[in-house]
Short mmCIF file of C-alpha atoms in Angstrom, two decimals:
data_model
loop_
_atom_site.label_atom_id
_atom_site.label_comp_id
_atom_site.label_asym_id
_atom_site.label_seq_id
_atom_site.Cartn_x
_atom_site.Cartn_y
_atom_site.Cartn_z
CA MET I 1 -15.68 20.74 -13.26
CA GLN I 2 -14.63 17.53 -15.08
CA THR I 3 -12.77 17.33 -18.32
CA LYS I 4 -14.73 15.95 -21.47
CA ASP I 5 -11.86 13.84 -22.59
CA SER I 6 -12.97 10.17 -23.26
CA ASN I 7 -9.46 8.64 -23.02
CA PRO I 8 -6.62 8.97 -20.58
CA PRO I 9 -4.48 11.81 -22.09
CA ASP I 10 -1.13 10.05 -21.47
CA GLY I 11 0.35 13.45 -21.85
CA GLY I 12 -0.79 17.07 -22.11
CA TYR I 13 -2.34 18.38 -19.05
CA GLY I 14 -1.24 15.08 -17.47
CA TRP I 15 2.19 16.43 -17.13
CA VAL I 16 0.87 19.19 -15.00
CA VAL I 17 -0.51 16.60 -12.70
CA VAL I 18 2.70 14.83 -12.77
CA VAL I 19 4.62 17.98 -11.60
CA SER I 20 2.02 18.72 -8.95
CA ALA I 21 2.30 15.18 -7.75
CA PHE I 22 5.97 15.56 -7.74
CA MET I 23 5.63 18.41 -5.29
CA VAL I 24 3.23 16.69 -3.12
CA MET I 25 5.60 13.72 -2.69
CA GLY I 26 8.37 15.99 -1.70
CA LEU I 27 6.36 18.06 0.81
CA THR I 28 4.96 14.78 2.39
CA ALA I 29 7.13 11.73 1.93
CA ALA I 30 10.43 13.70 2.03
CA VAL I 31 9.51 15.35 5.09
CA LEU I 32 8.81 11.80 6.78
CA LYS I 33 12.05 10.65 5.26
CA THR I 34 14.25 13.16 6.74
CA PHE I 35 12.64 13.22 10.11
CA GLY I 36 15.37 11.23 11.40
CA LEU I 37 17.31 14.51 11.93
CA PHE I 38 14.79 15.48 14.74
CA PHE I 39 15.20 11.99 16.35
CA VAL I 40 18.21 12.63 18.63
CA GLU I 41 16.85 16.37 19.37
CA ILE I 42 13.54 15.05 20.66
CA GLN I 43 14.96 12.05 22.40
CA GLN I 44 17.41 14.26 24.36
CA HIS I 45 14.81 17.09 25.08
CA PHE I 46 12.39 14.50 26.58
CA ASP I 47 15.26 12.11 27.95
CA GLU I 48 13.50 9.13 26.44
CA LEU I 49 14.77 5.72 25.09
CA ALA I 50 15.04 5.12 21.27
CA SER I 51 12.17 2.88 21.21
CA THR I 52 9.96 5.34 22.88
CA THR I 53 11.03 8.28 20.65
CA SER I 54 10.59 6.06 17.56
CA TRP I 55 6.90 5.84 18.18
CA ILE I 56 6.51 9.30 16.80
CA THR I 57 7.50 8.09 13.29
CA SER I 58 5.71 4.84 13.91
CA ILE I 59 2.43 6.66 14.51
CA THR I 60 3.06 8.80 11.40
CA ILE I 61 3.61 5.79 9.08
CA ALA I 62 0.65 3.95 10.63
CA ILE I 63 -1.90 6.73 10.11
CA PHE I 64 -0.38 7.53 6.69
CA HIS I 65 -1.38 3.96 5.83
CA LEU I 66 -4.66 3.70 7.96
CA GLY I 67 -6.00 6.92 6.38
CA ALA I 68 -5.50 5.69 2.90
CA PRO I 69 -8.80 3.87 2.49
CA VAL I 70 -10.57 6.93 3.87
CA ALA I 71 -8.65 9.17 1.38
CA SER I 72 -9.42 6.94 -1.67
CA SER I 73 -13.18 6.79 -0.51
CA LEU I 74 -13.20 10.47 -0.33
CA CYS I 75 -11.50 10.75 -3.79
CA VAL I 76 -14.35 8.48 -5.22
CA ARG I 77 -17.05 10.33 -3.49
CA TYR I 78 -15.54 13.75 -4.07
CA THR I 79 -12.55 14.63 -6.12
CA HIS I 80 -8.76 13.94 -5.76
CA ARG I 81 -8.31 17.76 -5.77
CA ALA I 82 -10.34 18.32 -2.60
CA VAL I 83 -8.71 15.57 -0.70
CA VAL I 84 -5.06 16.98 -1.55
CA ILE I 85 -6.17 20.45 -0.34
CA THR I 86 -7.48 18.84 2.93
CA GLY I 87 -4.36 16.81 3.41
CA GLY I 88 -2.23 20.02 3.14
CA LEU I 89 -4.16 21.75 5.93
CA LEU I 90 -3.79 18.76 8.13
CA ALA I 91 -0.01 18.38 7.70
CA PHE I 92 0.42 22.02 8.45
CA SER I 93 -1.65 21.59 11.60
CA GLY I 94 0.47 18.72 12.81
CA MET I 95 3.81 20.49 12.49
CA ALA I 96 2.45 23.92 13.84
CA LEU I 97 1.03 22.23 17.02
CA GLY I 98 4.16 20.16 17.39
CA PHE I 99 5.87 23.45 17.78
CA LEU I 100 4.53 23.58 21.30
CA GLY I 101 6.24 20.40 22.40
CA LEU I 102 4.61 19.81 25.54
CA ASN I 103 5.48 16.23 26.07
CA MET I 104 5.86 13.01 24.31
CA VAL I 105 2.21 12.13 24.18
CA TRP I 106 1.56 15.54 22.63
CA MET I 107 4.16 14.67 19.95
CA TYR I 108 2.55 11.52 19.09
CA ALA I 109 -0.87 13.25 18.71
CA THR I 110 0.57 16.27 16.45
CA THR I 111 3.73 15.25 14.50
CA GLY I 112 2.56 11.60 14.74
CA PHE I 113 -1.25 11.47 14.07
CA LEU I 114 -2.12 14.84 12.42
CA GLN I 115 0.91 14.82 10.43
CA GLY I 116 0.40 11.10 9.29
CA LEU I 117 -3.27 11.95 8.26
CA GLY I 118 -2.21 14.93 6.39
CA ILE I 119 0.43 12.85 4.35
CA SER I 120 -2.16 10.22 3.75
CA PHE I 121 -4.70 12.75 2.44
CA SER I 122 -2.01 14.19 0.13
CA TRP I 123 0.00 11.37 -0.99
CA THR I 124 -2.72 8.88 -1.76
CA PRO I 125 -4.80 10.99 -4.18
CA ALA I 126 -1.84 12.43 -5.77
CA ILE I 127 -0.24 9.04 -6.89
CA SER I 128 -3.59 7.81 -7.74
CA ILE I 129 -4.53 10.67 -10.06
CA VAL I 130 -1.13 10.10 -11.93
CA SER I 131 -2.11 6.45 -12.74
CA HIS I 132 -5.53 7.73 -14.11
CA TYR I 133 -4.11 10.26 -16.23
CA PHE I 134 -1.63 7.80 -17.87
CA SER I 135 -1.88 4.24 -19.36
CA LYS I 136 0.96 3.40 -21.75
CA LYS I 137 3.46 5.73 -19.88
CA ARG I 138 2.09 4.93 -16.42
CA ALA I 139 5.36 3.53 -15.16
CA LEU I 140 7.33 6.41 -16.25
CA ALA I 141 4.77 8.93 -15.11
CA ASN I 142 4.56 7.32 -11.46
CA ALA I 143 8.44 7.23 -11.41
CA ILE I 144 8.62 10.99 -12.09
CA ALA I 145 6.06 11.90 -9.59
CA SER I 146 7.65 9.67 -6.93
CA ALA I 147 11.07 11.15 -7.57
CA GLY I 148 9.77 14.35 -5.99
CA GLU I 149 10.30 12.60 -2.62
CA CYS I 150 14.07 12.28 -3.30
CA ALA I 151 14.65 15.52 -4.98
CA PHE I 152 13.21 17.39 -2.02
CA ALA I 153 14.99 15.10 0.54
CA PHE I 154 18.24 15.92 -1.22
CA THR I 155 18.01 19.66 -0.11
CA PHE I 156 15.75 18.95 2.99
CA GLY I 157 18.58 17.24 4.70
CA PRO I 158 20.96 20.13 5.00
CA PHE I 159 18.12 22.55 5.24
CA PHE I 160 16.38 20.93 8.09
CA GLN I 161 19.92 20.58 9.92
CA TRP I 162 20.32 24.26 9.50
CA LEU I 163 16.75 25.11 10.65
CA ILE I 164 17.38 23.13 13.94
CA SER I 165 20.76 24.82 14.58
CA GLN I 166 19.24 28.31 13.92
CA TYR I 167 15.55 27.95 15.45
CA GLY I 168 15.78 24.80 17.54
CA TRP I 169 13.93 21.71 16.64
CA LYS I 170 10.66 23.32 17.70
CA GLY I 171 11.03 26.38 15.47
CA ALA I 172 12.18 24.27 12.53
CA LEU I 173 8.82 22.08 12.90
CA LEU I 174 6.79 25.37 12.54
CA ILE I 175 8.58 26.68 9.44
CA ILE I 176 8.31 23.20 7.79
CA GLY I 177 4.54 23.17 8.51
CA GLY I 178 4.38 26.47 6.74
CA ILE I 179 6.14 25.10 3.86
CA GLN I 180 3.68 22.11 3.51
CA LEU I 181 0.95 24.60 2.97
CA ASN I 182 2.01 24.66 -0.62
CA ILE I 183 0.43 21.15 -0.84
CA CYS I 184 -2.78 22.96 -1.11
CA VAL I 185 -1.64 24.86 -4.11
CA CYS I 186 -0.61 21.55 -5.77
CA GLY I 187 -4.09 20.20 -5.12
CA VAL I 188 -5.81 22.88 -6.87
CA LEU I 189 -3.77 22.04 -10.23
CA MET I 190 -5.12 18.46 -9.90
CA ARG I 191 -8.01 18.85 -12.42
CA PRO I 192 -10.43 15.82 -12.18
CA LEU I 193 -10.92 13.54 -15.18
CA ALA I 194 -14.26 12.39 -16.52
CA SER I 195 -15.35 8.98 -15.30
CA GLY I 196 -14.88 7.42 -18.73
CA CYS I 197 -11.10 8.24 -18.60
CA LEU I 198 -10.69 6.47 -15.28
CA LEU I 199 -11.44 3.29 -16.99
CA GLU I 200 -10.06 3.53 -20.54
CA SER I 201 -6.79 1.89 -19.58
CA SER I 202 -8.34 -1.33 -18.40
CA HIS I 203 -10.66 -1.54 -21.44
CA SER I 204 -7.64 -0.97 -23.77
CA GLU I 205 -5.73 -3.66 -21.98
CA THR I 206 -8.52 -6.23 -21.88
CA GLU I 207 -10.45 -5.91 -25.11
CA ALA I 208 -13.59 -7.86 -25.64
CA PRO I 209 -13.91 -10.32 -28.51
CA PRO I 210 -15.09 -8.81 -31.83
CA GLY I 211 -18.44 -10.80 -31.59
CA ASN I 212 -19.15 -9.78 -28.04
CA ALA I 213 -19.93 -6.08 -28.60
CA ALA I 214 -23.06 -6.36 -26.52
CA SER I 215 -21.05 -7.39 -23.29
CA ARG I 216 -18.41 -4.62 -23.94
CA THR I 217 -21.24 -2.14 -24.00
CA ASP I 218 -22.75 -3.41 -20.73
CA LYS I 219 -19.33 -3.00 -19.20
CA GLU I 220 -18.82 0.44 -20.28
CA ASP I 221 -22.25 1.24 -19.21
CA LYS I 222 -21.72 -0.26 -15.63
CA SER I 223 -18.32 1.05 -14.97
CA PRO I 224 -18.90 4.61 -13.93
CA ILE I 225 -21.28 3.20 -11.18
CA THR I 226 -18.58 0.79 -9.94
CA GLN I 227 -16.20 3.78 -9.59
CA LYS I 228 -18.53 5.45 -7.24
CA THR I 229 -18.23 2.57 -4.68
CA PHE I 230 -15.17 1.45 -2.56
CA ASN I 231 -14.55 -2.22 -3.44
CA TRP I 232 -13.70 -3.99 -0.24
CA MET I 233 -14.08 -7.43 -1.79
CA LEU I 234 -10.53 -7.13 -3.23
CA VAL I 235 -9.35 -8.93 0.04
CA ARG I 236 -10.90 -12.17 -1.43
CA ARG I 237 -8.59 -12.13 -4.45
CA PRO I 238 -5.45 -14.31 -3.73
CA GLU I 239 -3.19 -12.16 -5.96
CA PHE I 240 -4.10 -8.91 -3.93
CA VAL I 241 -3.59 -10.61 -0.61
CA LEU I 242 -0.14 -11.91 -1.64
CA TYR I 243 0.93 -8.54 -2.83
CA ALA I 244 -0.53 -7.08 0.54
CA ILE I 245 1.44 -9.36 2.51
CA PHE I 246 4.53 -8.31 0.57
CA GLY I 247 3.58 -4.69 1.40
CA ILE I 248 3.39 -5.45 5.23
CA LEU I 249 6.96 -7.02 5.33
CA ALA I 250 8.21 -4.23 3.11
CA ALA I 251 6.90 -1.63 5.27
CA MET I 252 8.48 -3.11 8.40
CA SER I 253 11.75 -2.41 6.85
CA PHE I 254 11.41 0.64 4.38
CA PHE I 255 11.22 3.03 7.41
CA VAL I 256 13.93 1.76 9.43
CA PRO I 257 16.99 2.82 7.59
CA PRO I 258 16.24 6.45 7.26
CA LEU I 259 15.35 6.61 10.92
CA PHE I 260 18.58 4.97 12.26
CA LEU I 261 20.92 6.09 9.75
CA VAL I 262 21.73 9.50 11.47
CA PRO I 263 22.14 7.88 14.91
CA LEU I 264 24.37 5.21 13.36
CA SER I 265 26.65 7.76 12.01
CA TYR I 266 26.70 9.62 15.34
CA SER I 267 27.68 6.46 17.06
CA LEU I 268 30.72 6.28 14.52
CA GLY I 269 31.81 9.59 15.48
CA ILE I 270 30.86 11.36 12.33
CA ASP I 271 30.44 15.15 12.34
CA GLU I 272 26.92 16.50 12.33
CA SER I 273 27.49 18.41 9.01
CA TRP I 274 28.74 15.28 7.36
CA THR I 275 25.77 13.23 8.82
CA ALA I 276 23.44 15.59 6.99
CA SER I 277 25.24 14.96 3.60
CA LEU I 278 24.47 11.27 4.05
CA LEU I 279 20.76 12.11 3.69
CA SER I 280 21.52 14.09 0.60
CA ILE I 281 23.41 11.24 -0.91
CA LEU I 282 20.52 8.96 -0.06
CA ALA I 283 18.12 11.29 -1.70
CA MET I 284 20.36 11.88 -4.97
CA VAL I 285 20.84 8.03 -5.72
CA ASP I 286 17.21 7.39 -4.80
CA PHE I 287 16.11 9.98 -7.53
CA ALA I 288 18.43 8.47 -10.09
CA GLY I 289 17.18 4.89 -9.28
CA ARG I 290 13.48 5.98 -9.69
CA LEU I 291 14.09 7.71 -13.04
CA LEU I 292 16.21 4.86 -14.48
CA CYS I 293 13.84 2.24 -13.35
CA GLY I 294 10.77 4.12 -14.49
CA TRP I 295 12.36 4.44 -17.87
CA TYR I 296 13.21 0.87 -18.12
CA ALA I 297 9.87 -0.37 -17.02
CA ASN I 298 8.21 2.03 -19.68
CA LEU I 299 10.23 -0.09 -22.27
CA HIS I 300 8.08 -3.22 -21.21
CA VAL I 301 11.14 -5.47 -21.71
CA THR I 302 10.83 -7.17 -18.32
CA LYS I 303 7.50 -7.87 -16.51
CA THR I 304 6.96 -5.46 -13.62
CA VAL I 305 6.59 -8.07 -10.91
CA HIS I 306 10.02 -9.64 -12.00
CA LEU I 307 11.61 -6.23 -11.88
CA LEU I 308 10.15 -5.60 -8.37
CA THR I 309 11.34 -8.97 -7.09
CA MET I 310 14.90 -8.16 -8.48
CA THR I 311 14.89 -4.69 -6.76
CA ILE I 312 13.81 -6.11 -3.63
CA THR I 313 16.71 -8.67 -3.42
CA LEU I 314 19.15 -6.12 -4.20
CA ILE I 315 17.89 -3.62 -1.43
CA SER I 316 18.07 -6.30 1.20
CA THR I 317 21.60 -7.29 0.28
CA SER I 318 22.68 -3.62 0.50
CA LEU I 319 20.94 -3.30 3.86
CA MET I 320 22.87 -6.40 5.17
CA LEU I 321 26.21 -4.82 3.96
CA LEU I 322 25.49 -1.16 5.38
CA PRO I 323 26.29 -2.07 8.96
CA LEU I 324 29.85 -3.13 7.87
CA ALA I 325 30.74 0.48 7.59
CA ASN I 326 33.17 1.93 9.98
CA ASN I 327 33.77 5.62 8.65
CA TYR I 328 32.12 8.10 6.67
CA LEU I 329 33.40 6.93 3.30
CA SER I 330 32.11 3.38 3.62
CA LEU I 331 29.04 4.48 5.17
CA ALA I 332 28.33 6.81 2.28
CA ILE I 333 29.09 4.09 -0.36
CA PHE I 334 26.79 1.71 1.28
CA THR I 335 24.04 4.31 1.86
CA GLY I 336 24.37 5.08 -2.05
CA PHE I 337 23.74 1.44 -2.86
CA TYR I 338 20.68 1.25 -0.51
CA GLY I 339 19.32 4.52 -1.83
CA PHE I 340 19.58 3.59 -5.35
CA PHE I 341 18.04 0.17 -5.00
CA PHE I 342 15.31 1.72 -2.79
CA GLY I 343 14.46 4.21 -5.44
CA THR I 344 14.17 1.32 -8.24
CA THR I 345 11.75 -0.46 -5.78
CA VAL I 346 9.42 2.60 -5.31
CA ALA I 347 9.38 3.44 -8.93
CA VAL I 348 7.52 0.36 -9.83
CA HIS I 349 5.52 -1.13 -6.73
CA ILE I 350 2.52 1.15 -7.59
CA THR I 351 2.59 0.02 -11.23
CA VAL I 352 2.70 -3.53 -10.06
CA LEU I 353 -0.38 -2.87 -7.99
CA ALA I 354 -2.33 -1.50 -10.89
CA ASP I 355 -1.34 -4.53 -12.95
CA VAL I 356 -2.50 -6.92 -10.26
CA VAL I 357 -6.00 -5.45 -9.77
CA GLY I 358 -6.69 -3.43 -13.05
CA MET I 359 -7.61 0.41 -13.11
CA PRO I 360 -11.31 0.16 -12.45
CA ASP I 361 -10.41 -1.18 -8.94
CA PHE I 362 -7.20 0.73 -8.47
CA ASP I 363 -8.35 3.51 -6.11
CA SER I 364 -9.91 0.90 -3.81
CA ALA I 365 -6.78 -1.48 -4.12
CA LEU I 366 -4.43 1.51 -3.32
CA GLY I 367 -6.40 2.40 -0.14
CA LEU I 368 -6.70 -1.20 0.89
CA PHE I 369 -3.12 -1.83 0.13
CA MET I 370 -1.91 1.05 2.22
CA LEU I 371 -4.25 0.02 5.09
CA ILE I 372 -2.95 -3.53 5.25
CA ARG I 373 0.58 -2.31 4.83
CA SER I 374 0.15 0.09 8.04
CA THR I 375 0.71 -2.86 10.28
CA GLY I 376 4.16 -3.33 8.99
CA GLY I 377 4.86 0.50 9.12
CA PHE I 378 3.49 0.42 12.70
CA VAL I 379 5.37 -2.45 14.03
CA GLY I 380 8.75 -1.89 12.10
CA PRO I 381 10.36 1.17 13.69
CA PRO I 382 9.47 0.22 17.29
CA LEU I 383 10.59 -3.34 16.78
CA ALA I 384 13.71 -2.10 15.39
CA GLY I 385 14.04 0.21 18.26
CA LEU I 386 13.55 -2.51 20.69
CA ILE I 387 16.27 -4.60 18.93
CA VAL I 388 18.66 -1.68 18.98
CA ASP I 389 18.12 -1.14 22.57
CA MET I 390 18.69 -4.87 23.38
CA ALA I 391 21.84 -4.98 21.26
CA GLY I 392 23.08 -1.66 22.15
CA ASP I 393 24.04 -1.21 18.45
CA TYR I 394 22.18 0.72 15.87
CA ARG I 395 23.51 -1.84 13.28
CA ALA I 396 21.10 -4.42 14.54
CA GLY I 397 18.09 -2.41 13.21
CA PHE I 398 19.48 -2.70 9.63
CA TYR I 399 20.04 -6.36 9.86
CA MET I 400 16.41 -6.77 10.94
CA ALA I 401 15.26 -4.69 7.83
CA GLY I 402 17.37 -6.76 5.60
CA ALA I 403 16.07 -9.95 6.71
CA THR I 404 12.37 -8.81 6.55
CA LEU I 405 12.75 -7.80 2.92
CA VAL I 406 14.30 -11.05 1.90
CA LEU I 407 11.13 -12.86 3.29
CA SER I 408 9.03 -10.22 1.43
CA ALA I 409 10.54 -11.26 -1.89
CA GLY I 410 9.19 -14.77 -1.43
CA PHE I 411 5.64 -13.44 -1.59
CA LEU I 412 6.33 -11.66 -4.90
CA VAL I 413 7.66 -15.01 -6.33
CA THR I 414 4.63 -16.73 -5.17
CA LEU I 415 2.33 -13.88 -6.79
CA ASP I 416 4.24 -14.39 -10.00
CA GLN I 417 3.74 -18.16 -10.05
CA LEU I 418 0.06 -17.81 -9.38
CA GLN I 419 -0.43 -15.18 -12.20
CA GLN I 420 1.36 -17.62 -14.64
CA ARG I 421 -0.70 -20.46 -13.68
CA LYS I 422 -3.81 -18.60 -14.18
CA GLU I 423 -2.53 -17.45 -17.49
CA ARG I 424 -1.72 -21.03 -18.69
CA GLY I 425 -5.19 -22.02 -17.35
CA SER I 426 -6.91 -19.39 -19.51
CA GLN I 427 -4.75 -20.29 -22.66
CA THR I 428 -5.70 -24.04 -22.16
CA LYS I 429 -9.45 -23.40 -21.94
CA THR I 430 -9.34 -21.33 -25.15
CA LYS I 431 -7.52 -23.74 -27.37
CA PRO I 432 -10.20 -26.51 -27.21
CA GLU I 433 -12.79 -23.99 -28.10
CA LYS I 434 -10.81 -22.97 -31.40
CA SER I 435 -9.86 -26.53 -32.20
CA ALA I 436 -13.51 -27.91 -31.72
CA LEU I 437 -14.93 -25.72 -34.43
CA PRO I 438 -14.10 -28.02 -37.45
CA TYR I 439 -15.32 -31.15 -35.90
CA PRO I 440 -19.22 -30.46 -36.29
CA SER I 441 -18.79 -30.17 -40.03
CA LEU I 442 -16.71 -33.43 -40.23
CA HIS I 443 -19.38 -35.18 -38.33
CA LEU I 444 -22.04 -33.80 -40.85
CA LEU I 445 -19.90 -35.08 -43.91
CA LYS I 446 -19.86 -38.60 -42.47
CA LEU I 447 -23.53 -38.54 -42.00
CA GLN I 448 -24.05 -37.47 -45.61
#
């Protein structure tokens, strides 16, 4: 049953939705983020190369992105609640079947494909419904929801390490799958909004002229219809294409550091218990970065695309410096810098997407963005694994990730220039219309 509200609440029950999304982020993205703890265990069990084992994470990431348009379409057709519940069941199935550990292909199909689909069907509608519930406080709400990833990763690092030591990597997968069933509970709490609420923020941001009431009424009448269809035509909009290319390059690098951080620490001779604490440090500073950046973005002091460009530049710099670490202390410091700037990036990149396309097309844009970005997530980890195998050093993977992020920042700069050019063009078209109003009356005076 849908609510009767005509405006986005920007609070109230919306905060319940934010907390539910916070939990979903933790039970999906945080599990993916700390899966590096299983990397060495699975690699040794099947006696495979790093590039071969990394395909598990690669498939998970790819399906996570490829399933996003399907999840978005189902959200438009049914409800965000139903899709999140389905995602929780799929995530559990992936981990529970991965417990069997028959062979590497089996791991690709279970902890790779099924887990990725479960994450996609849970993460996509959870982050989408938060954006619909909030307008003025959207950046802050998205930052709080996404912070669930780090809050859970902070405890999942040592917890997963303990599970592996007590029950083996197979038993740990089964237990984690059971924990992921709580996604279904979170989905139940995601009460759908009325169709009018999904559009209010876009109407408030782009108001029609006072004398154009008829056209404004037409838009309001047609908007609920557009919400029932998936807008594939977004791929024709230059702004969306530029942002999607940024997403591809960013995805190629974002999933590499968590995957190779644990193996890198092992290669430096760091004890397993201290290695697990690196993931906790990563999660803690990531959490702080998201909340701080979300709070700052909510002040509307800096344009969100400018803020994102700055954070991408800083995270690429930290990735280039991280391989210089040669002991636990230096590795922990550089990991902290990387984690903080990664958190600031994640806090605003969904908000930037909403700013680029507008809320009426946001569900479609989110699905398409995740679909297009999947190519980067699919290629990134295996490419980094291949580079690591060729170089014989896990540091090479971090250099690759940093260089890719530098390139992605260039597309953000191009996007910003395109938006500014369009803004100047619209202002230029408006001024002649206003200045032309007095001239007809002057012309009549001359005739008289």
